[in-house]
PDB file of C-alpha atoms in Angstrom:
ATOM      1  CA  MET A   1     136.609 115.022  98.262  1.00 40.00           C
ATOM      2  CA  LEU A   2     133.801 113.248  96.437  1.00 42.00           C
ATOM      3  CA  CYS A   3     136.174 111.332  93.774  1.00 41.00           C
ATOM      4  CA  THR A   4     139.030 110.811  96.944  1.00 40.00           C
ATOM      5  CA  ALA A   5     137.316 108.946  99.419  1.00 40.00           C
ATOM      6  CA  THR A   6     136.388 106.313  95.845  1.00 43.00           C
ATOM      7  CA  LEU A   7     140.039 105.926  94.693  1.00 44.00           C
ATOM      8  CA  SER A   8     141.028 105.359  98.836  1.00 41.00           C
ATOM      9  CA  TYR A   9     137.960 103.024  99.190  1.00 42.00           C
ATOM     10  CA  ALA A  10     139.269 101.017  96.539  1.00 43.00           C
ATOM     11  CA  ALA A  11     142.301 100.763  97.653  1.00 45.00           C
ATOM     12  CA  GLU A  12     141.090  99.558 100.934  1.00 47.00           C
ATOM     13  CA  GLY A  13     139.876  96.375  98.712  1.00 52.00           C
ATOM     14  CA  ILE A  14     136.506  96.953  97.302  1.00 54.00           C
ATOM     15  CA  ASP A  15     135.255  95.724  94.022  1.00 77.00           C
ATOM     16  CA  THR A  16     132.585  98.474  93.144  1.00 79.00           C
ATOM     17  CA  THR A  17     132.103 102.134  93.216  1.00 79.00           C
ATOM     18  CA  SER A  18     129.806 104.328  92.424  1.00 78.00           C
ATOM     19  CA  VAL A  19     129.948 108.007  92.237  1.00 77.00           C
ATOM     20  CA  MET A  20     126.913 110.372  91.159  1.00 77.00           C
ATOM     21  CA  LEU A  21     127.793 113.179  89.209  1.00 74.00           C
ATOM     22  CA  GLY A  22     124.326 115.190  87.927  1.00 72.00           C
ATOM     23  CA  LYS A  23     121.484 112.767  87.388  1.00 73.00           C
ATOM     24  CA  ASN A  24     124.210 110.738  85.967  1.00 78.00           C
ATOM     25  CA  LYS A  25     125.815 107.733  88.176  1.00 79.00           C
ATOM     26  CA  VAL A  26     129.240 106.193  87.276  1.00 79.00           C
ATOM     27  CA  VAL A  27     129.852 102.901  88.276  1.00 78.00           C
ATOM     28  CA  ILE A  28     133.601 101.918  89.052  1.00 78.00           C
ATOM     29  CA  HIS A  29     134.834  97.720  88.604  1.00 71.00           C
ATOM     30  CA  ASN A  30     137.768  96.677  90.047  1.00 74.00           C
ATOM     31  CA  ASP A  31     138.799  93.091  89.572  1.00 71.00           C
ATOM     32  CA  SER A  32     141.844  90.896  88.608  1.00 65.00           C
ATOM     33  CA  LEU A  33     141.826  91.804  85.303  1.00 63.00           C
ATOM     34  CA  GLY A  34     142.425  95.774  85.547  1.00 66.00           C
ATOM     35  CA  ILE A  35     139.548  98.793  86.029  1.00 72.00           C
ATOM     36  CA  SER A  36     136.658  99.061  84.131  1.00 74.00           C
ATOM     37  CA  VAL A  37     134.553 102.012  84.025  1.00 77.00           C
ATOM     38  CA  SER A  38     130.732 102.654  83.314  1.00 79.00           C
ATOM     39  CA  ILE A  39     127.680 105.342  83.299  1.00 81.00           C
ATOM     40  CA  PHE A  40     123.849 104.852  84.036  1.00 78.00           C
ATOM     41  CA  ASP A  41     121.309 107.441  83.661  1.00 76.00           C
ATOM     42  CA  SER A  42     118.571 108.205  86.222  1.00 71.00           C
ATOM     43  CA  GLU A  43     116.355 105.672  85.092  1.00 68.00           C
ATOM     44  CA  GLY A  44     119.454 102.776  84.968  1.00 70.00           C
ATOM     45  CA  HIS A  45     120.238 102.738  81.245  1.00 70.00           C
ATOM     46  CA  GLN A  46     123.695 102.396  80.589  1.00 73.00           C
ATOM     47  CA  TRP A  47     125.549 104.655  78.273  1.00 70.00           C
ATOM     48  CA  LYS A  48     127.171 103.184  75.496  1.00 62.00           C
ATOM     49  CA  LYS A  49     131.321 103.673  74.899  1.00 59.00           C
ATOM     50  CA  THR A  50     132.735 105.235  71.936  1.00 52.00           C
ATOM     51  CA  ARG A  51     135.680 103.516  72.905  1.00 51.00           C
ATOM     52  CA  GLU A  52     136.899 101.516  75.707  1.00 50.00           C
ATOM     53  CA  VAL A  53     137.691 102.313  79.302  1.00 48.00           C
ATOM     54  CA  ASN A  54     140.690 100.073  80.844  1.00 51.00           C
ATOM     55  CA  PHE A  55     143.147 100.338  83.405  1.00 50.00           C
ATOM     56  CA  VAL A  56     145.917  97.686  83.991  1.00 52.00           C
ATOM     57  CA  ASP A  57     147.573  97.445  86.922  1.00 54.00           C
ATOM     58  CA  GLY A  58     151.626  97.681  86.538  1.00 49.00           C
ATOM     59  CA  GLN A  59     153.627  99.478  83.996  1.00 46.00           C
ATOM     60  CA  GLU A  60     152.000  98.252  80.528  1.00 44.00           C
ATOM     61  CA  VAL A  61     148.913 100.132  79.950  1.00 46.00           C
ATOM     62  CA  GLU A  62     147.011  98.217  77.320  1.00 45.00           C
ATOM     63  CA  GLN A  63     143.866 100.739  76.781  1.00 47.00           C
ATOM     64  CA  VAL A  64     143.151 104.380  78.547  1.00 42.00           C
ATOM     65  CA  PHE A  65     141.764 107.674  77.139  1.00 41.00           C
ATOM     66  CA  VAL A  66     141.364 110.623  80.173  1.00 42.00           C
ATOM     67  CA  PHE A  67     137.912 111.487  78.588  1.00 41.00           C
ATOM     68  CA  SER A  68     136.254 109.109  76.111  1.00 40.00           C
ATOM     69  CA  PRO A  69     133.066 110.246  75.829  1.00 46.00           C
ATOM     70  CA  PHE A  70     130.042 108.019  76.195  1.00 44.00           C
ATOM     71  CA  ILE A  71     127.025 107.705  74.623  1.00 43.00           C
ATOM     72  CA  PRO A  72     123.250 106.247  75.598  1.00 42.00           C
ATOM     73  CA  ILE A  73     122.311 102.811  73.997  1.00 40.00           C
ATOM     74  CA  ARG A  74     119.192 103.951  72.697  1.00 41.00           C
ATOM     75  CA  LYS A  75     120.166 105.942  69.965  1.00 45.00           C
ATOM     76  CA  ASN A  76     117.986 109.670  68.142  1.00 48.00           C
ATOM     77  CA  THR A  77     116.200 109.530  71.811  1.00 50.00           C
ATOM     78  CA  LYS A  78     115.494 113.120  70.511  1.00 54.00           C
ATOM     79  CA  ARG A  79     112.983 110.951  68.214  1.00 65.00           C
ATOM     80  CA  THR A  80     111.955 107.789  70.329  1.00 79.00           C
ATOM     81  CA  PHE A  81     109.134 108.422  72.410  1.00 92.00           C
ATOM     82  CA  TYR A  82     107.505 105.677  74.407  1.00 92.00           C
ATOM     83  CA  PRO A  83     103.331 105.428  74.075  1.00 94.00           C
ATOM     84  CA  HIS A  84     101.777 104.203  77.410  1.00 95.00           C
ATOM     85  CA  PHE A  85      98.841 101.691  74.946  1.00 96.00           C
ATOM     86  CA  PRO A  86      97.869  98.667  78.134  1.00 96.00           C
ATOM     87  CA  ASP A  87      99.390  95.533  77.922  1.00 96.00           C
ATOM     88  CA  PHE A  88      96.795  93.325  79.026  1.00 97.00           C
ATOM     89  CA  TYR A  89      93.156  95.242  79.534  1.00 98.00           C
ATOM     90  CA  TYR A  90      89.676  94.393  80.723  1.00 98.00           C
ATOM     91  CA  GLY A  91      86.761  96.150  80.699  1.00 97.00           C
ATOM     92  CA  ALA A  92      82.671  96.745  79.986  1.00 95.00           C
ATOM     93  CA  ASN A  93      81.334  96.471  76.078  1.00 94.00           C
ATOM     94  CA  LEU A  94      78.112  97.631  75.307  1.00 91.00           C
ATOM     95  CA  LEU A  95      75.772  98.430  71.977  1.00 90.00           C
ATOM     96  CA  ASN A  96      74.603 101.844  71.495  1.00 86.00           C
ATOM     97  CA  ALA A  97      71.561  99.966  69.522  1.00 78.00           C
ATOM     98  CA  ASN A  98      67.929 100.322  68.599  1.00 70.00           C
ATOM     99  CA  SER A  99      65.025 100.766  71.772  1.00 65.00           C
ATOM    100  CA  ASN A 100      64.246  96.604  71.243  1.00 66.00           C
ATOM    101  CA  VAL A 101      67.802  95.625  72.058  1.00 73.00           C
ATOM    102  CA  ILE A 102      67.694  95.220  75.732  1.00 71.00           C
ATOM    103  CA  MET A 103      70.982  94.841  77.561  1.00 73.00           C
ATOM    104  CA  ARG A 104      72.632  92.810  80.481  1.00 74.00           C
ATOM    105  CA  ASP A 105      75.072  95.654  80.505  1.00 64.00           C
ATOM    106  CA  THR A 106      77.023  93.906  84.089  1.00 73.00           C
ATOM    107  CA  LYS A 107      77.480  90.608  82.230  1.00 83.00           C
ATOM    108  CA  SER A 108      78.937  92.713  79.251  1.00 91.00           C
ATOM    109  CA  SER A 109      82.482  92.866  78.425  1.00 95.00           C
ATOM    110  CA  GLU A 110      85.470  93.420  77.130  1.00 97.00           C
ATOM    111  CA  TRP A 111      89.001  92.000  77.219  1.00 97.00           C
ATOM    112  CA  GLY A 112      92.992  91.705  75.220  1.00 97.00           C
ATOM    113  CA  PHE A 113      96.310  92.108  75.028  1.00 97.00           C
ATOM    114  CA  SER A 114      98.704  94.555  73.143  1.00 96.00           C
ATOM    115  CA  PRO A 115     102.011  92.901  71.889  1.00 94.00           C
ATOM    116  CA  CYS A 116     104.030  95.875  70.450  1.00 94.00           C
ATOM    117  CA  GLN A 117     103.733  99.235  69.908  1.00 95.00           C
ATOM    118  CA  ILE A 118     105.657 101.746  68.813  1.00 94.00           C
ATOM    119  CA  GLY A 119     106.050 105.746  68.201  1.00 95.00           C
ATOM    120  CA  LEU A 120     107.188 108.743  67.353  1.00 94.00           C
ATOM    121  CA  SER A 121     108.081 112.402  69.240  1.00 94.00           C
ATOM    122  CA  LEU A 122     106.782 115.173  67.388  1.00 94.00           C
ATOM    123  CA  ASN A 123     107.853 117.647  69.764  1.00 92.00           C
ATOM    124  CA  LYS A 124     112.037 118.790  71.010  1.00 89.00           C
ATOM    125  CA  GLN A 125     110.403 118.220  74.514  1.00 90.00           C
ATOM    126  CA  ASN A 126     109.703 115.127  73.799  1.00 91.00           C
ATOM    127  CA  THR A 127     105.905 115.388  75.174  1.00 94.00           C
ATOM    128  CA  LEU A 128     103.841 114.777  72.367  1.00 96.00           C
ATOM    129  CA  GLY A 129     104.144 111.911  70.060  1.00 96.00           C
ATOM    130  CA  LEU A 130     102.764 109.608  66.885  1.00 96.00           C
ATOM    131  CA  VAL A 131     101.957 105.845  68.370  1.00 97.00           C
ATOM    132  CA  SER A 132      99.967 102.942  67.273  1.00 97.00           C
ATOM    133  CA  SER A 133     100.035  99.787  68.817  1.00 97.00           C
ATOM    134  CA  LEU A 134      98.071  96.353  67.606  1.00 97.00           C
ATOM    135  CA  LEU A 135      95.487  95.091  70.032  1.00 97.00           C
ATOM    136  CA  PHE A 136      93.689  91.672  70.004  1.00 98.00           C
ATOM    137  CA  GLY A 137      90.501  91.417  71.436  1.00 97.00           C
ATOM    138  CA  PHE A 138      87.656  89.394  72.469  1.00 98.00           C
ATOM    139  CA  VAL A 139      84.381  90.826  73.646  1.00 97.00           C
ATOM    140  CA  HIS A 140      80.840  89.174  74.866  1.00 95.00           C
ATOM    141  CA  ASN A 141      77.834  90.750  74.574  1.00 93.00           C
ATOM    142  CA  HIS A 142      74.528  89.523  76.885  1.00 92.00           C
ATOM    143  CA  PHE A 143      71.126  90.475  76.202  1.00 90.00           C
ATOM    144  CA  ASN A 144      67.804  89.918  77.612  1.00 87.00           C
ATOM    145  CA  THR A 145      66.988  86.038  78.182  1.00 87.00           C
ATOM    146  CA  SER A 146      64.017  86.562  76.966  1.00 87.00           C
ATOM    147  CA  SER A 147      65.350  87.543  73.086  1.00 88.00           C
ATOM    148  CA  VAL A 148      68.806  86.514  70.556  1.00 91.00           C
ATOM    149  CA  ILE A 149      69.604  87.510  68.330  1.00 92.00           C
ATOM    150  CA  ASN A 150      69.596  86.575  64.569  1.00 93.00           C
ATOM    151  CA  ARG A 151      69.951  87.255  60.826  1.00 93.00           C
ATOM    152  CA  VAL A 152      67.130  86.701  58.775  1.00 91.00           C
ATOM    153  CA  GLU A 153      66.240  87.454  55.023  1.00 88.00           C
ATOM    154  CA  GLU A 154      69.752  89.692  54.894  1.00 89.00           C
ATOM    155  CA  GLU A 155      69.542  90.959  58.207  1.00 91.00           C
ATOM    156  CA  THR A 156      70.278  91.136  61.720  1.00 92.00           C
ATOM    157  CA  ARG A 157      67.699  91.118  64.461  1.00 90.00           C
ATOM    158  CA  MET A 158      66.038  90.933  67.774  1.00 89.00           C
ATOM    159  CA  LEU A 159      64.378  87.818  67.976  1.00 90.00           C
ATOM    160  CA  PRO A 160      62.456  85.910  70.494  1.00 89.00           C
ATOM    161  CA  LEU A 161      63.266  83.137  72.256  1.00 87.00           C
ATOM    162  CA  GLU A 162      60.441  80.672  72.900  1.00 84.00           C
ATOM    163  CA  GLU A 163      62.521  78.425  75.041  1.00 85.00           C
ATOM    164  CA  LYS A 164      61.858  78.542  78.581  1.00 85.00           C
ATOM    165  CA  ASP A 165      64.361  78.332  81.467  1.00 87.00           C
ATOM    166  CA  VAL A 166      66.990  79.735  79.678  1.00 90.00           C
ATOM    167  CA  THR A 167      69.657  81.425  81.189  1.00 90.00           C
ATOM    168  CA  THR A 168      71.769  83.173  79.550  1.00 91.00           C
ATOM    169  CA  SER A 169      71.866  85.380  75.717  1.00 92.00           C
ATOM    170  CA  PHE A 170      75.045  86.272  74.313  1.00 94.00           C
ATOM    171  CA  LEU A 171      76.763  87.534  70.798  1.00 95.00           C
ATOM    172  CA  LYS A 172      80.739  87.486  71.194  1.00 96.00           C
ATOM    173  CA  TYR A 173      83.270  88.007  68.498  1.00 97.00           C
ATOM    174  CA  TYR A 174      87.381  88.506  68.004  1.00 98.00           C
ATOM    175  CA  TYR A 175      88.811  91.935  66.731  1.00 98.00           C
ATOM    176  CA  VAL A 176      92.389  93.153  65.767  1.00 98.00           C
ATOM    177  CA  LYS A 177      92.745  97.112  66.295  1.00 98.00           C
ATOM    178  CA  LEU A 178      95.319  99.478  64.568  1.00 98.00           C
ATOM    179  CA  PRO A 179      95.077 102.805  66.710  1.00 98.00           C
ATOM    180  CA  ILE A 180      96.713 105.677  65.165  1.00 98.00           C
ATOM    181  CA  MET A 181      97.160 108.404  67.821  1.00 98.00           C
ATOM    182  CA  VAL A 182      98.421 111.173  69.435  1.00 98.00           C
ATOM    183  CA  GLU A 183      99.378 110.775  72.991  1.00 98.00           C
ATOM    184  CA  TRP A 184     100.597 113.580  75.026  1.00 97.00           C
ATOM    185  CA  GLN A 185     103.121 112.801  78.849  1.00 96.00           C
ATOM    186  CA  LYS A 186     104.951 114.617  80.989  1.00 95.00           C
ATOM    187  CA  ARG A 187     107.324 113.246  83.692  1.00 93.00           C
ATOM    188  CA  ILE A 188     106.045 113.878  87.062  1.00 93.00           C
ATOM    189  CA  GLY A 189     108.902 112.168  89.757  1.00 90.00           C
ATOM    190  CA  ARG A 190     109.919 108.595  88.307  1.00 90.00           C
ATOM    191  CA  ARG A 191     105.848 107.956  86.442  1.00 93.00           C
ATOM    192  CA  LYS A 192     105.006 110.034  83.694  1.00 94.00           C
ATOM    193  CA  ILE A 193     101.285 111.160  83.466  1.00 97.00           C
ATOM    194  CA  PHE A 194      99.656 110.648  79.566  1.00 98.00           C
ATOM    195  CA  ALA A 195      96.893 111.391  77.806  1.00 98.00           C
ATOM    196  CA  GLY A 196      96.147 110.187  74.619  1.00 98.00           C
ATOM    197  CA  GLY A 197      93.436 110.319  71.148  1.00 98.00           C
ATOM    198  CA  GLY A 198      92.815 109.446  67.870  1.00 98.00           C
ATOM    199  CA  LEU A 199      90.975 106.616  64.924  1.00 98.00           C
ATOM    200  CA  GLY A 200      91.708 102.898  65.540  1.00 98.00           C
ATOM    201  CA  LEU A 201      91.269 100.897  62.605  1.00 98.00           C
ATOM    202  CA  GLU A 202      89.232  97.239  63.528  1.00 98.00           C
ATOM    203  CA  TYR A 203      88.340  94.071  62.156  1.00 98.00           C
ATOM    204  CA  ARG A 204      85.820  92.012  63.843  1.00 97.00           C
ATOM    205  CA  TYR A 205      85.863  87.970  63.180  1.00 96.00           C
ATOM    206  CA  LYS A 206      84.430  84.735  64.077  1.00 96.00           C
ATOM    207  CA  GLU A 207      81.333  86.527  65.556  1.00 96.00           C
ATOM    208  CA  VAL A 208      78.718  83.835  67.079  1.00 96.00           C
ATOM    209  CA  SER A 209      75.035  83.795  68.696  1.00 95.00           C
ATOM    210  CA  LYS A 210      74.243  81.710  71.693  1.00 94.00           C
ATOM    211  CA  TYR A 211      72.207  80.860  74.566  1.00 93.00           C
ATOM    212  CA  ARG A 212      72.331  78.797  77.414  1.00 93.00           C
ATOM    213  CA  ILE A 213      69.515  76.596  79.014  1.00 91.00           C
ATOM    214  CA  GLY A 214      71.119  75.253  82.694  1.00 87.00           C
ATOM    215  CA  LYS A 215      74.675  74.645  81.393  1.00 86.00           C
ATOM    216  CA  GLN A 216      74.303  73.434  77.867  1.00 90.00           C
ATOM    217  CA  LYS A 217      75.124  76.318  75.699  1.00 91.00           C
ATOM    218  CA  HIS A 218      72.627  75.664  72.106  1.00 92.00           C
ATOM    219  CA  THR A 219      74.207  77.868  68.890  1.00 93.00           C
ATOM    220  CA  VAL A 220      71.993  80.246  66.830  1.00 94.00           C
ATOM    221  CA  SER A 221      73.645  81.624  64.159  1.00 93.00           C
ATOM    222  CA  ARG A 222      77.913  82.380  63.278  1.00 94.00           C
ATOM    223  CA  ASP A 223      77.062  84.065  60.485  1.00 93.00           C
ATOM    224  CA  LEU A 224      75.694  87.041  61.995  1.00 94.00           C
ATOM    225  CA  GLY A 225      76.110  89.923  58.782  1.00 93.00           C
ATOM    226  CA  ILE A 226      78.923  92.111  60.834  1.00 95.00           C
ATOM    227  CA  ASN A 227      80.881  94.601  59.133  1.00 96.00           C
ATOM    228  CA  ALA A 228      84.237  92.922  59.148  1.00 96.00           C
ATOM    229  CA  LEU A 229      85.761  96.735  59.169  1.00 97.00           C
ATOM    230  CA  GLY A 230      85.036  99.451  61.092  1.00 96.00           C
ATOM    231  CA  ILE A 231      86.556 102.997  61.955  1.00 98.00           C
ATOM    232  CA  ASN A 232      86.335 103.605  65.890  1.00 98.00           C
ATOM    233  CA  ALA A 233      87.302 107.055  68.110  1.00 98.00           C
ATOM    234  CA  GLU A 234      89.958 106.027  70.801  1.00 98.00           C
ATOM    235  CA  ALA A 235      91.069 107.766  74.043  1.00 98.00           C
ATOM    236  CA  TYR A 236      92.803 107.444  76.952  1.00 98.00           C
ATOM    237  CA  VAL A 237      94.151 108.863  79.909  1.00 98.00           C
ATOM    238  CA  GLY A 238      96.571 107.268  82.927  1.00 97.00           C
ATOM    239  CA  PHE A 239      99.146 107.663  85.505  1.00 97.00           C
ATOM    240  CA  GLY A 240     102.375 105.517  85.632  1.00 95.00           C
ATOM    241  CA  SER A 241     101.394 101.635  85.045  1.00 94.00           C
ATOM    242  CA  VAL A 242      96.991 102.093  84.841  1.00 97.00           C
ATOM    243  CA  ASN A 243      95.363 103.323  81.670  1.00 97.00           C
ATOM    244  CA  LEU A 244      91.888 104.062  81.934  1.00 98.00           C
ATOM    245  CA  TYR A 245      90.440 103.370  77.935  1.00 98.00           C
ATOM    246  CA  ALA A 246      87.476 104.714  76.203  1.00 98.00           C
ATOM    247  CA  HIS A 247      86.559 103.592  72.512  1.00 98.00           C
ATOM    248  CA  TYR A 248      83.552 103.711  70.112  1.00 97.00           C
ATOM    249  CA  ALA A 249      82.732 102.522  66.988  1.00 96.00           C
ATOM    250  CA  LEU A 250      81.906 104.999  63.996  1.00 97.00           C
ATOM    251  CA  THR A 251      81.286 101.962  62.038  1.00 95.00           C
ATOM    252  CA  PRO A 252      77.950 100.140  63.135  1.00 94.00           C
ATOM    253  CA  LEU A 253      78.151  96.694  64.027  1.00 94.00           C
ATOM    254  CA  PHE A 254      76.168  95.236  61.467  1.00 94.00           C
ATOM    255  CA  LYS A 255      75.313  95.419  57.682  1.00 94.00           C
ATOM    256  CA  LYS A 256      71.727  95.522  57.536  1.00 92.00           C
ATOM    257  CA  GLY A 257      69.252  95.218  60.560  1.00 89.00           C
ATOM    258  CA  ILE A 258      69.915  96.264  64.162  1.00 89.00           C
ATOM    259  CA  ASN A 259      71.981  99.920  64.040  1.00 89.00           C
ATOM    260  CA  ALA A 260      74.511  98.962  66.861  1.00 91.00           C
ATOM    261  CA  MET A 261      77.573 100.875  67.977  1.00 93.00           C
ATOM    262  CA  PRO A 262      79.647  99.315  70.250  1.00 94.00           C
ATOM    263  CA  PHE A 263      81.614 100.936  72.696  1.00 94.00           C
ATOM    264  CA  GLY A 264      83.771  99.965  75.451  1.00 95.00           C
ATOM    265  CA  VAL A 265      85.281 101.363  78.902  1.00 97.00           C
ATOM    266  CA  GLY A 266      88.006  99.538  80.982  1.00 97.00           C
ATOM    267  CA  ILE A 267      91.072  99.941  82.723  1.00 98.00           C
ATOM    268  CA  GLY A 268      94.347  98.514  81.643  1.00 97.00           C
ATOM    269  CA  ILE A 269      97.924  98.293  83.269  1.00 96.00           C
ATOM    270  CA  THR A 270     101.201  98.544  81.121  1.00 89.00           C
ATOM    271  CA  MET A 271     103.889  95.587  82.558  1.00 82.00           C
TER     272      MET A 271
END
C-alpha cells in the first residue's frame, strides 16, 4: 500500500517523494530528465550507489537496474570510530605545588581547541575505540600579589614582591598536546554517552612571568626553566556535544626548584 500511494503521488506532479524502509529513507526524485533514487540512513548520511539508477520516460531506457545494492559513503564503518574530544574548551588550571606557592584559584584558567581527531574501533559493536587528537592550549596561573615567580641560580622560585599596589602576579604559557586514549561510547536516542581515559604527550612553550600595577604590566622573566616535554594523565566524560574533562601532569612543570604539577578541569563543546 505504501509503494502504491507513493507512485500515485508522483503521477500527480510531486517532484520528490520519501519512503521509510526500516531505519533508512528512500528518496525518489522526478524531473524533466527522468527519475532518480537515493537512500539515506537514520543519521542523514547518503548511501553511495554501486550502479546508477535512472529511469527515462518513453520507449528508450538509458539504464535500469532493478536491484542495484547501495553501500554507505563512509567505507569500513565497522572500523570507523568517532572520538569526542572537545572542539573548544575552557576551565580552571591549578598547580599542585609547594606550600609557599599561594595561588588565586578563581583567576587561574586555561582554554584551547582541537582542530583534528582520529579514532579506530576496537570491537564489533563499535562502542570501544582507540582515539587521539591534537590540542592547542593556553594557561594563565595567578599567584598571591605579594610574591612573583622567577628563576634564580637555575632554580625556579617564588620570591617576595616588594612593589606596592600590585594587582596581579601571574605565569602564562602555551602548550600543544597529543593524547592517546581509549574511549567507550553508547548511543542513547540521537545522542551518545561517552567516557575516555589515557595519557597525553604535552609540549610547553613561550612561558613568561609578569605582574601588574594598575594597568601597566611588568615582565619578570621569559626563562623559567620549564620542562618543555611532559606526560599527562587524561580523562573525559560527556553526553551529546558536552564534554567534561580533567588532566593531571605526571611531569613537573619546572626542571628545578618548585615541584609543581599542573592539573586542569573544565568543560568543552563539540560543534
